[in-house]
mmCIF file of C-alpha atoms and ligand atoms in Angstrom:
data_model
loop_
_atom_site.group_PDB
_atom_site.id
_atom_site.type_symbol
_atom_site.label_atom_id
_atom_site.label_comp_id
_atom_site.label_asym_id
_atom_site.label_seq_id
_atom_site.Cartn_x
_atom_site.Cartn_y
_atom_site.Cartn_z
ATOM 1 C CA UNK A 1 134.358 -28.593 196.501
ATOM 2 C CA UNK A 2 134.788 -32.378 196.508
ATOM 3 C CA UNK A 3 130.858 -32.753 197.591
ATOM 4 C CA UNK A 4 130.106 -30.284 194.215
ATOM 5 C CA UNK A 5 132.137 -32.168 192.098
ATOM 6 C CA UNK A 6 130.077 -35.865 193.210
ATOM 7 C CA UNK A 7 127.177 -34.356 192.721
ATOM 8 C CA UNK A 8 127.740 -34.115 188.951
ATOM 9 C CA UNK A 9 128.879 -37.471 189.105
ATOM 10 C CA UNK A 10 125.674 -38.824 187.051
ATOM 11 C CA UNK A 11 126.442 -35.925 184.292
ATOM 12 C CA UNK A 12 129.576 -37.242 183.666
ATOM 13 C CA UNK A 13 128.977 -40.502 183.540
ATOM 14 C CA UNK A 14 126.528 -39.973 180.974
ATOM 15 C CA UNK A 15 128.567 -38.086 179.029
ATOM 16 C CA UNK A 16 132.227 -39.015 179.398
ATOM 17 C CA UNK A 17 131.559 -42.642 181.367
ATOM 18 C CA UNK A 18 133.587 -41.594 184.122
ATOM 19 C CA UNK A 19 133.581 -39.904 187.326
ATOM 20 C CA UNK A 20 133.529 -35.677 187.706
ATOM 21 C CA UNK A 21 136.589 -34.293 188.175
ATOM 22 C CA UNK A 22 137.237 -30.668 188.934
ATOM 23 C CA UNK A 23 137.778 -29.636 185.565
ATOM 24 C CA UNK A 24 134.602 -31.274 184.414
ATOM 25 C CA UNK A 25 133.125 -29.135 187.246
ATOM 26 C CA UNK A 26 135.182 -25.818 185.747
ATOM 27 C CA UNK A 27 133.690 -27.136 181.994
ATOM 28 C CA UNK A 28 130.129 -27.647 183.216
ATOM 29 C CA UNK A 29 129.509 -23.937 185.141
ATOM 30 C CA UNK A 30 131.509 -22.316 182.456
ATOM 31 C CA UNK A 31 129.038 -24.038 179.209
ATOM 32 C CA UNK A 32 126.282 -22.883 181.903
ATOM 33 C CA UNK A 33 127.387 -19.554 182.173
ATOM 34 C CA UNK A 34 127.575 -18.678 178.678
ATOM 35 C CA UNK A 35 123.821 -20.366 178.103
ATOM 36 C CA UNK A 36 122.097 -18.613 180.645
ATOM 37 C CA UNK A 37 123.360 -15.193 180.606
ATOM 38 C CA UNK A 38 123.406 -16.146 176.333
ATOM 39 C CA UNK A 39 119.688 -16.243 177.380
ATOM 40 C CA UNK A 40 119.788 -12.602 179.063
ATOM 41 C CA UNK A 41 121.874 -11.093 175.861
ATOM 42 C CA UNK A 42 119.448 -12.507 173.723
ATOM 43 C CA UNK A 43 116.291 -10.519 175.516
ATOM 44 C CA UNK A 44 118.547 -7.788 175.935
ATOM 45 C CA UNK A 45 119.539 -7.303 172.297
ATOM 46 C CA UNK A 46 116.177 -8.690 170.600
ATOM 47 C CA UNK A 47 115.836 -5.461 168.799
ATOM 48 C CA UNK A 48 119.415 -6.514 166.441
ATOM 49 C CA UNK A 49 119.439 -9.588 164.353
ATOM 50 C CA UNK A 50 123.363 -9.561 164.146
ATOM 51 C CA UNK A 51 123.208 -9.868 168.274
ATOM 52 C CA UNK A 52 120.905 -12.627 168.067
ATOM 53 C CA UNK A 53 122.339 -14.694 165.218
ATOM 54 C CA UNK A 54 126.506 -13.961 166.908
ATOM 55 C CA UNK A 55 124.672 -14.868 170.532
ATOM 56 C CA UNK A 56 123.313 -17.456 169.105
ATOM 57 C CA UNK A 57 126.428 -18.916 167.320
ATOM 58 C CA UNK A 58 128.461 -18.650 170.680
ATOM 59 C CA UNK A 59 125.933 -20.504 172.527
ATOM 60 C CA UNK A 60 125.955 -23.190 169.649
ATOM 61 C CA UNK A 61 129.980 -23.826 169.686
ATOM 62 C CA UNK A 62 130.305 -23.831 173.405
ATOM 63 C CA UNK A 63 127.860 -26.017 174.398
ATOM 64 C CA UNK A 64 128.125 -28.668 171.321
ATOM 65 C CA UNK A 65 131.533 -28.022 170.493
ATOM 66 C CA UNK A 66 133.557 -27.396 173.454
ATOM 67 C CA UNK A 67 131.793 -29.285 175.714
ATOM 68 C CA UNK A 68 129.430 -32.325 174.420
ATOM 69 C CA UNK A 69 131.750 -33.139 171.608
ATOM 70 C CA UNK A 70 135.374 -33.437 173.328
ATOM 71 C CA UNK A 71 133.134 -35.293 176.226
ATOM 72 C CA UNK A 72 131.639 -37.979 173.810
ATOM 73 C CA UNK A 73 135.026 -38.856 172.940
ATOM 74 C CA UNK A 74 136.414 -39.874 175.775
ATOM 75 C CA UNK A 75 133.091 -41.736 176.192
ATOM 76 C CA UNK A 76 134.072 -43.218 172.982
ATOM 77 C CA UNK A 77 137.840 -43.829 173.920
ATOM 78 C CA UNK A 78 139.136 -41.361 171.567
ATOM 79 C CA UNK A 79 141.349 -38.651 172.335
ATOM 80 C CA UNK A 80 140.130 -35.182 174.242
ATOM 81 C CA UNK A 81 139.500 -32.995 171.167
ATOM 82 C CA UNK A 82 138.076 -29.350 171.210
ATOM 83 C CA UNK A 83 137.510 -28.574 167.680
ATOM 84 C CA UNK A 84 136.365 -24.419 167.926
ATOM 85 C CA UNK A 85 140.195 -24.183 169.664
ATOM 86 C CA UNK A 86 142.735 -23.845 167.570
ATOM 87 C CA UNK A 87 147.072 -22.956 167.795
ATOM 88 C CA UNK A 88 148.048 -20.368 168.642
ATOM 89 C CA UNK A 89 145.121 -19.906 171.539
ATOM 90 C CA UNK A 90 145.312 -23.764 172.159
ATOM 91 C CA UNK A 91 148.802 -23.551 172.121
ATOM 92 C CA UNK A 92 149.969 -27.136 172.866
ATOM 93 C CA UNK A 93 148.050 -28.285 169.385
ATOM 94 C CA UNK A 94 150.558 -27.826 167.268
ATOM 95 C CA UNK A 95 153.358 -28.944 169.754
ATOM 96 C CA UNK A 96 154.939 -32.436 168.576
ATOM 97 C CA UNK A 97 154.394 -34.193 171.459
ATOM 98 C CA UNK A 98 150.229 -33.679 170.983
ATOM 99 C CA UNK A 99 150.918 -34.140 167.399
ATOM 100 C CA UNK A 100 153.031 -37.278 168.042
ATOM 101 C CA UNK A 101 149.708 -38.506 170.896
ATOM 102 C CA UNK A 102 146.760 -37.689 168.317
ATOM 103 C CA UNK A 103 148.657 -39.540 165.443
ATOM 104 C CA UNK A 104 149.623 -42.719 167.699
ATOM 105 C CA UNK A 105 145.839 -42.404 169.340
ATOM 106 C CA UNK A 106 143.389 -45.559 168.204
ATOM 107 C CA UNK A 107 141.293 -45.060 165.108
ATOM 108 C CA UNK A 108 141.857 -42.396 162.755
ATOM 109 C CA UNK A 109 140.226 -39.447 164.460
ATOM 110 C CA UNK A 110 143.333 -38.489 165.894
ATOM 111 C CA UNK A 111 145.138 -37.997 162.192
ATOM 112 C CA UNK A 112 141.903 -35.679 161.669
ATOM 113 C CA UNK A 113 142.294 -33.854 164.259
ATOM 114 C CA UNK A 114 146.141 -33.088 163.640
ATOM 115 C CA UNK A 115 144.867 -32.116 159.927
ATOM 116 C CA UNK A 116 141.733 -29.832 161.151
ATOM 117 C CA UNK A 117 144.202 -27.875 163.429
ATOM 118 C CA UNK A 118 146.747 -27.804 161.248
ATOM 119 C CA UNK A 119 144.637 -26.132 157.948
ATOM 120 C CA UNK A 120 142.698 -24.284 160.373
ATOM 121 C CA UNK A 121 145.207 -22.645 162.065
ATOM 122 C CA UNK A 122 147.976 -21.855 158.915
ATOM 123 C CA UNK A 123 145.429 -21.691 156.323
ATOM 124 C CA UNK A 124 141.751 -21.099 157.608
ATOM 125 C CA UNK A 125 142.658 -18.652 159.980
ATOM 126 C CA UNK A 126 143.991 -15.813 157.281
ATOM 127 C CA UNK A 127 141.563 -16.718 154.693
ATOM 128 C CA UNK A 128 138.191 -16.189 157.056
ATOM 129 C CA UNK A 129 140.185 -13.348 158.710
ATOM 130 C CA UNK A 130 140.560 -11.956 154.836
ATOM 131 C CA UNK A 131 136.736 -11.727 153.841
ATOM 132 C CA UNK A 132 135.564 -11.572 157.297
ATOM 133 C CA UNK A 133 137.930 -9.894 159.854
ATOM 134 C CA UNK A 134 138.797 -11.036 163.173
ATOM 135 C CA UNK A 135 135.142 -11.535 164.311
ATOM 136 C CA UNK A 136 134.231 -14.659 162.889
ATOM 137 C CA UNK A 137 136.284 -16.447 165.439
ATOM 138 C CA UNK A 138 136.353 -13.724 168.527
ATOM 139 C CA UNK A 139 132.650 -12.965 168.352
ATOM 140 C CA UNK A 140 131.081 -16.226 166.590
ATOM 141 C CA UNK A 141 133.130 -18.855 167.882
ATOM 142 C CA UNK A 142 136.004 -18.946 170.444
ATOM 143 C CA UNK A 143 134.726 -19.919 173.986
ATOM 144 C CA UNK A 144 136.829 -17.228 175.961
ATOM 145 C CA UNK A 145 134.607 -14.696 173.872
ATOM 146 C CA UNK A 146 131.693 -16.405 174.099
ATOM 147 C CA UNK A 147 131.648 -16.075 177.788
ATOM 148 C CA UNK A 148 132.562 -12.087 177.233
ATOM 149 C CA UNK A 149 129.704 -11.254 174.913
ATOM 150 C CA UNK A 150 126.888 -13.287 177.546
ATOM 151 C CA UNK A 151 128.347 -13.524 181.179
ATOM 152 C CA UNK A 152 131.211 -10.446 180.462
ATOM 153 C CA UNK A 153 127.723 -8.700 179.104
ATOM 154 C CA UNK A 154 127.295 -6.301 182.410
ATOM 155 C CA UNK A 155 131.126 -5.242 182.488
ATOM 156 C CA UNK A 156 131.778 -4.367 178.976
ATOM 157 C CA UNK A 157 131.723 -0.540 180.095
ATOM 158 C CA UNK A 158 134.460 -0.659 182.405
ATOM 159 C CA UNK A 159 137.383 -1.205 179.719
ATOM 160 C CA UNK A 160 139.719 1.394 179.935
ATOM 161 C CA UNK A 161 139.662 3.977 176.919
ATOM 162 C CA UNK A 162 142.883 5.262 177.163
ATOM 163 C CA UNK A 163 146.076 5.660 175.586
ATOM 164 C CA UNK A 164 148.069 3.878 178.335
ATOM 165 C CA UNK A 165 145.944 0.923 178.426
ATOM 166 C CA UNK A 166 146.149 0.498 174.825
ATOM 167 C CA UNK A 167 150.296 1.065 174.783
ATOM 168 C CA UNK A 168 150.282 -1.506 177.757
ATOM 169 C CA UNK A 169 148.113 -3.853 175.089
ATOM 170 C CA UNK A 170 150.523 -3.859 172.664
ATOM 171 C CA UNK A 171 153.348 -4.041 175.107
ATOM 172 C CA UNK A 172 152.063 -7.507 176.673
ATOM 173 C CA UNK A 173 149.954 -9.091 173.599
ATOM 174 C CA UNK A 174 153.058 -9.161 170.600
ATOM 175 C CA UNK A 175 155.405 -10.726 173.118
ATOM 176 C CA UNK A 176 152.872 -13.591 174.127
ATOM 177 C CA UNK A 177 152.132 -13.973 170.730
ATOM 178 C CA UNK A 178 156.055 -14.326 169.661
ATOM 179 C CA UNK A 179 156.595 -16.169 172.649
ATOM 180 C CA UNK A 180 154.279 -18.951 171.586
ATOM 181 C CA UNK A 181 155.645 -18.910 167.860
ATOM 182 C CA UNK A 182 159.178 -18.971 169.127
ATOM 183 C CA UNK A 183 158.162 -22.095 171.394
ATOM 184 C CA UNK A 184 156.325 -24.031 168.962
ATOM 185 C CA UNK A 185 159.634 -23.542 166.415
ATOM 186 C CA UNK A 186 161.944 -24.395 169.444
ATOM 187 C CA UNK A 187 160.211 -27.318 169.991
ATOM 188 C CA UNK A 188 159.694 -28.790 166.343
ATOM 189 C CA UNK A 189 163.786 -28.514 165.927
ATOM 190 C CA UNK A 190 164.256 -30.430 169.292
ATOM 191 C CA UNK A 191 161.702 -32.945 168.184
ATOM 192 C CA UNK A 192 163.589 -33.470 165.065
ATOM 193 C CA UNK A 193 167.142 -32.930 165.965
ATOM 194 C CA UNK A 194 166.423 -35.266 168.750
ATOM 195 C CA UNK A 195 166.340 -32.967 172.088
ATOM 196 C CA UNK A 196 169.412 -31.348 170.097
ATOM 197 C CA UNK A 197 168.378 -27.739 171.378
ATOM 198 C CA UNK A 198 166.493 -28.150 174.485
ATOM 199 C CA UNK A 199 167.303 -31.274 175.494
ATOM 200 C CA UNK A 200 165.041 -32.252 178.543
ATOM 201 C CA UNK A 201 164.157 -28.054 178.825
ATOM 202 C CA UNK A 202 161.590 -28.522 176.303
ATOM 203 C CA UNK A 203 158.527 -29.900 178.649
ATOM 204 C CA UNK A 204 159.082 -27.214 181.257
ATOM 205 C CA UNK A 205 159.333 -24.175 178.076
ATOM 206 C CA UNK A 206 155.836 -25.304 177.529
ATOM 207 C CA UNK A 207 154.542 -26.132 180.943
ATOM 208 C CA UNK A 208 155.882 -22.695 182.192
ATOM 209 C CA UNK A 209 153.687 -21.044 179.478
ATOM 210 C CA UNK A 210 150.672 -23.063 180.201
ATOM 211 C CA UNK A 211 150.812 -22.506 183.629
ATOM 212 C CA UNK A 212 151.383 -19.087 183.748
ATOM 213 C CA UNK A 213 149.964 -17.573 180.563
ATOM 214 C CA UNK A 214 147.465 -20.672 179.817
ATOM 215 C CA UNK A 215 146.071 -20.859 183.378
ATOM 216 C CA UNK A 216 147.097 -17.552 185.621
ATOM 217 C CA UNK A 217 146.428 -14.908 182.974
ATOM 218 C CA UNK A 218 143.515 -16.671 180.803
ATOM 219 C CA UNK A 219 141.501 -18.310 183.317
ATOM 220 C CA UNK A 220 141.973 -16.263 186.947
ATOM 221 C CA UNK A 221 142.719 -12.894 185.405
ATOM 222 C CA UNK A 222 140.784 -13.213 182.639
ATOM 223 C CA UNK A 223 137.575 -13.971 183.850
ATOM 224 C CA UNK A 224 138.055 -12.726 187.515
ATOM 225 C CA UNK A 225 138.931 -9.660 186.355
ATOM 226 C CA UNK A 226 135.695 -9.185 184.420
ATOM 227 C CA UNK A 227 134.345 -6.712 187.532
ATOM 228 C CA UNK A 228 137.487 -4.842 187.369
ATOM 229 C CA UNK A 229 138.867 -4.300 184.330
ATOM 230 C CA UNK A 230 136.151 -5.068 181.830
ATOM 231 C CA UNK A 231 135.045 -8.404 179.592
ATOM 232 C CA UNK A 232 137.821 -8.656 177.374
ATOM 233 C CA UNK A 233 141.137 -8.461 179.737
ATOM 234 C CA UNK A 234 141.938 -11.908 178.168
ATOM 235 C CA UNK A 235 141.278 -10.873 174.868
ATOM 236 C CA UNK A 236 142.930 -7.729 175.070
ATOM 237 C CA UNK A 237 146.343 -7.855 176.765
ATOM 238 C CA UNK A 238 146.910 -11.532 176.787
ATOM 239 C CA UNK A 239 145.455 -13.884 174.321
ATOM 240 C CA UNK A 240 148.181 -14.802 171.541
ATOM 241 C CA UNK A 241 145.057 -15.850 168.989
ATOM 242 C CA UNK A 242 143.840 -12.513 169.851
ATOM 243 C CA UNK A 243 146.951 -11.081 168.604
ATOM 244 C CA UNK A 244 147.614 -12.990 165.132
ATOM 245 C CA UNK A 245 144.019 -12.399 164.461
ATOM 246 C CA UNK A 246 144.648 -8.623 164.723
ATOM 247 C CA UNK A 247 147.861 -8.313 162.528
ATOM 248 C CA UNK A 248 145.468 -10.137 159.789
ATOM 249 C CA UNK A 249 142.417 -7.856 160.696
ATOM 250 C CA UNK A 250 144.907 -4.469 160.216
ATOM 251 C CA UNK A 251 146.425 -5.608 157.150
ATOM 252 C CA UNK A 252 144.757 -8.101 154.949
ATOM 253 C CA UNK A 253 141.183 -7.983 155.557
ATOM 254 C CA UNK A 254 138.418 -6.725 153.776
ATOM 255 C CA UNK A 255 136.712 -5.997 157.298
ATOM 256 C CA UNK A 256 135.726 -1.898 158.524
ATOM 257 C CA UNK A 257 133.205 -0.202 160.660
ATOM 258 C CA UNK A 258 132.685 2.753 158.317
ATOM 259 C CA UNK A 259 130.949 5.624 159.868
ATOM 260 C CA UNK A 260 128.769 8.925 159.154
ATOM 261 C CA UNK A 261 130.250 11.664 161.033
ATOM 262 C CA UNK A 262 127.719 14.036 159.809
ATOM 263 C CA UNK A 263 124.960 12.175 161.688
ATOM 264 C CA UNK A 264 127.041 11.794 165.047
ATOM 265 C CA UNK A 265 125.682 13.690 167.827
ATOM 266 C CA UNK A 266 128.805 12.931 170.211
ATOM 267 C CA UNK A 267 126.687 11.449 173.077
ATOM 268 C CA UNK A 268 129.406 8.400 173.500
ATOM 269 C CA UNK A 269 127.372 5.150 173.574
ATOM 270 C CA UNK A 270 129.823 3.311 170.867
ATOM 271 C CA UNK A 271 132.772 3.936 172.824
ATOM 272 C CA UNK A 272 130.856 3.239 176.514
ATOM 273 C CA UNK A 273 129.617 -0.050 175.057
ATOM 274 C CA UNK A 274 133.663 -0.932 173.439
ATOM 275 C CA UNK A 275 134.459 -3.876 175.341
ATOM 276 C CA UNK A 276 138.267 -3.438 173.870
ATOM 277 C CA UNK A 277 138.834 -0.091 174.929
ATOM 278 C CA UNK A 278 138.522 1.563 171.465
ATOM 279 C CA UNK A 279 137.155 5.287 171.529
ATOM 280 C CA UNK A 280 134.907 4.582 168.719
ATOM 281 C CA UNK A 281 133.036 8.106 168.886
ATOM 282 C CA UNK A 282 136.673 9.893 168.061
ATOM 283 C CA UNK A 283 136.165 8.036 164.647
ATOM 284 C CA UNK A 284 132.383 8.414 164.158
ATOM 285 C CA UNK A 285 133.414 12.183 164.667
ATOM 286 C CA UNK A 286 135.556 12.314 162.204
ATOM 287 C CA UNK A 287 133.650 10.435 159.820
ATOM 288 C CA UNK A 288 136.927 7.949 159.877
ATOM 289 C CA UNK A 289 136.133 4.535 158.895
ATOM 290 C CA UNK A 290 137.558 1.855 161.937
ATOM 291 C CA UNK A 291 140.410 -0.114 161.325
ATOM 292 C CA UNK A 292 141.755 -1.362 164.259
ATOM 293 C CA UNK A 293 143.321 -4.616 164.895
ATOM 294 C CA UNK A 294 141.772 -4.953 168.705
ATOM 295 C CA UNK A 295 138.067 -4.559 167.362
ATOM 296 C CA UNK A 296 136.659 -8.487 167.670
ATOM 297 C CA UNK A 297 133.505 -6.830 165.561
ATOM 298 C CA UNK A 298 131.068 -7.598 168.015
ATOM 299 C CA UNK A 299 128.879 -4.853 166.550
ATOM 300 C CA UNK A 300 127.943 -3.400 169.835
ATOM 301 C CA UNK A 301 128.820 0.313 169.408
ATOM 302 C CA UNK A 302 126.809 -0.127 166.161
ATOM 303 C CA UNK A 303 123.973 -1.770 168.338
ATOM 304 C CA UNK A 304 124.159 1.135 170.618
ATOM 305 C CA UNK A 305 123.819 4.406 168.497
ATOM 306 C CA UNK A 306 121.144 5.884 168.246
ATOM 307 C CA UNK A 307 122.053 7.485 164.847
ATOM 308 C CA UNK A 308 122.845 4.513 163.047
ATOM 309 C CA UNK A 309 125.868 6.257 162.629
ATOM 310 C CA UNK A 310 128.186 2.868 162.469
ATOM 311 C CA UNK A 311 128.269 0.078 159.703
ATOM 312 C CA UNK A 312 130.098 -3.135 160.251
ATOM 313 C CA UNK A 313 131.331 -4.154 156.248
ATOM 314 C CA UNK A 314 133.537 -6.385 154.735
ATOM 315 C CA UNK A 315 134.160 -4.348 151.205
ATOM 316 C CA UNK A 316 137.395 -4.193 148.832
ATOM 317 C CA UNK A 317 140.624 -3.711 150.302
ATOM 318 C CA UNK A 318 141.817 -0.678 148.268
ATOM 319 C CA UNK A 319 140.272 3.020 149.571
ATOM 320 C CA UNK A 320 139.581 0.729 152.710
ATOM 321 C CA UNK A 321 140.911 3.752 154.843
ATOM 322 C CA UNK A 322 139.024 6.338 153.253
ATOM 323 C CA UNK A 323 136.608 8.174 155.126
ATOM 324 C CA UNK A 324 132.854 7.760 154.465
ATOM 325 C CA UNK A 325 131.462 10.359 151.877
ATOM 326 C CA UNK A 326 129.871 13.470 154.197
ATOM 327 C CA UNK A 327 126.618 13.256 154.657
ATOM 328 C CA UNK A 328 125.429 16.450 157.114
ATOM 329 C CA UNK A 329 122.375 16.253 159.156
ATOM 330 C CA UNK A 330 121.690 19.647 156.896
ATOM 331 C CA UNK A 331 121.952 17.669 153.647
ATOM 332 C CA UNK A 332 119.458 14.980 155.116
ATOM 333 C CA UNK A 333 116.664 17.584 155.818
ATOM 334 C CA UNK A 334 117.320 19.099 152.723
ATOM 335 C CA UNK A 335 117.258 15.867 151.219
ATOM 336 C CA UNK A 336 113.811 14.916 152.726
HETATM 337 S S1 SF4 B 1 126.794 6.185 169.602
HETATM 338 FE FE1 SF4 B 1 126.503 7.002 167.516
HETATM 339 S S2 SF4 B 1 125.821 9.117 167.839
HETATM 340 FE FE2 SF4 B 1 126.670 8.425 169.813
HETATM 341 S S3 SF4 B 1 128.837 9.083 169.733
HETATM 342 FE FE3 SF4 B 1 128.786 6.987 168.927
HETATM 343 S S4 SF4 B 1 128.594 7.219 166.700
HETATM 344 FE FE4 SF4 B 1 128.057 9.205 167.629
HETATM 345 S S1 SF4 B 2 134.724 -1.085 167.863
HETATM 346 FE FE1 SF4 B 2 132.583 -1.827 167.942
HETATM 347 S S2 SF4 B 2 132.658 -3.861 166.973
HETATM 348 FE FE2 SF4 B 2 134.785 -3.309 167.502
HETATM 349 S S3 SF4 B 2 135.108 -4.216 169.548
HETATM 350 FE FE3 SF4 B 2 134.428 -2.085 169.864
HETATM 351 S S4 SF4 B 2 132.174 -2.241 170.136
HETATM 352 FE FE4 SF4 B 2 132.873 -4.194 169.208
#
């Protein structure tokens, strides 16, 4: 390990002006990861604009946004800053004590930076969420997706379908997600009232979610589990951005994958290619339009069908649930 991490010693320099660490080492494979097998999704899906343009974006934000930018800072002495991150997935940004280090940081980068997450993350997040549904940050622009949609690619099959998995989703992904809220509250009234609630507690409260939550479950399980339990464990049954995202998604978003059940022929590529477990043929079937607050809209079952049974749309929020009108396979012949 040590001899892997000196030999990027002269990448590092260059782009931080220090040494490699290990989790410049963790940084660099992971940016490589998602650009080469990026690569392989974009020859893969060449046939569907929306794969290359969303493959595209993914590769864009990791490598220039999660990795060159918060790099050039420290180069530049400013604080560590990944701006495609926001609370509640990067969790500690909205904490006092980062907000307290990015104010008191040199320059006034660090006052942006409080600002961007800030709007982004109360304001930005339910308003793109609103027109566009969860998938302009799952499938456009968060890194833990990114690597799902190009190295997660192969393993997007094995998510399990069923009802148990998805009852175990909700079971895990609500709590994390009020866990995080309840912490960043927790902390903001112990900032304020002095340590009045949590006294010295309050570093450990958040170290014992980063560690645990932040590092176990998003980083070993999530991505180690990719073989096992599909791309999008992470995303799925941990990830509290994930979660907040989907509660917008279900109920104030003009986003749906409407579908023509008359055109369906049942043969079950939408749901094989669901990376979050969601049996999109039961809908196509019934001609039910999807509204589900798992679906990161990566457009895949509608890449996949060979009917061109599935529409991803962002339309008007009332008769959102209403089945597609009926179009037969009958009526189409008849048609033509
Ligand atoms: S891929 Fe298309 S045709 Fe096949 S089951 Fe799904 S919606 Fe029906
Ligand atoms: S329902 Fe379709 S768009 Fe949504 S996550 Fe599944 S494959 Fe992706």
């Amino acid at each position: 390990m040590t001899g892997l991490i000196r030999s990027i010693d002269p990448l590092s320099k260059l782009l931080r002006g220090i040494e490699a660490d290990r989790w410049f080492l963790y940084g660099t494979f992971y940016t490589l990861a998602v650009l080469i097998m990026g690569v392989r999704a974009l020859l893969k899906y060449r046939h569907s604009p929306y794969q290359i343009i969303r493959t595209l974006s993914v590769m864009f934000f990791q490598l220039v946004l999660a990795y060159l930018i918060p790099y050039f800072l420290i180069l530049f002495n400013q604080p560590e800053f990944y701006l495609s991150y926001f609370w509640p997935l990067k969790y500690d940004y909205l904490f006092p004590g980062t907000v307290d280090y990015l104010i008191k940081s040199p320059g006034a980068l660090g006052v942006f930076f409080v600002f961007w997450t800030a709007v982004i993350s109360l304001v930005g997040v339910p308003v793109l969420t609103y027109f566009f549904g969860k998938r302009w940050y799952c499938s456009w622009v968060c890194g833990c997706g990114g690597l799902a949609e190009t190295a997660g690619d192969p393993y997007r099959h094995l998510s399990d379908k069923s009802r148990k998995a998805w009852q175990w989703e909700v079971a895990i992904i609500y709590p994390i997600l009020g866990f995080i809220v309840l912490t960043t509250v927790l902390l903001w009234v112990n900032a304020i009232t002095g340590g009045g609630i949590l006294g010295g507690l309050s570093n450990g409260f958040s170290q014992a979610y980063g560690f645990f939550i932040g590092s176990i479950f998003s980083g070993v399980i999530g991505v180690g589990f990719y073989p096992i339990m599909g791309s999008r464990v992470w995303c799925r049954f941990g990830c509290p951005m994930a979660a907040y995202l989907g509660i917008l998604q279900k109920h104030f978003s003009r986003f749906r994958i409407t579908t023509n059940g008359g055109q369906c022929i049942s043969c079950g590529n939408c749901s094989n290619y669901c990376e979050m477990g969601i049996d999109v043929r039961w809908y196509a079937q019934q001609g039910q339009p999807i509204i589900r607050s798992s679906c990161v809209g990566c457009g895949m079952c509608a890449t996949v069908c060979p009917r061109g049974v599935l529409n991803l749309e962002n339309g008007p929020l009332p008769g959102r649930y209403q089945p597609s009108a009926f179009i037969s396979p009958e009526n189409v012949r008849i048609l033509s």
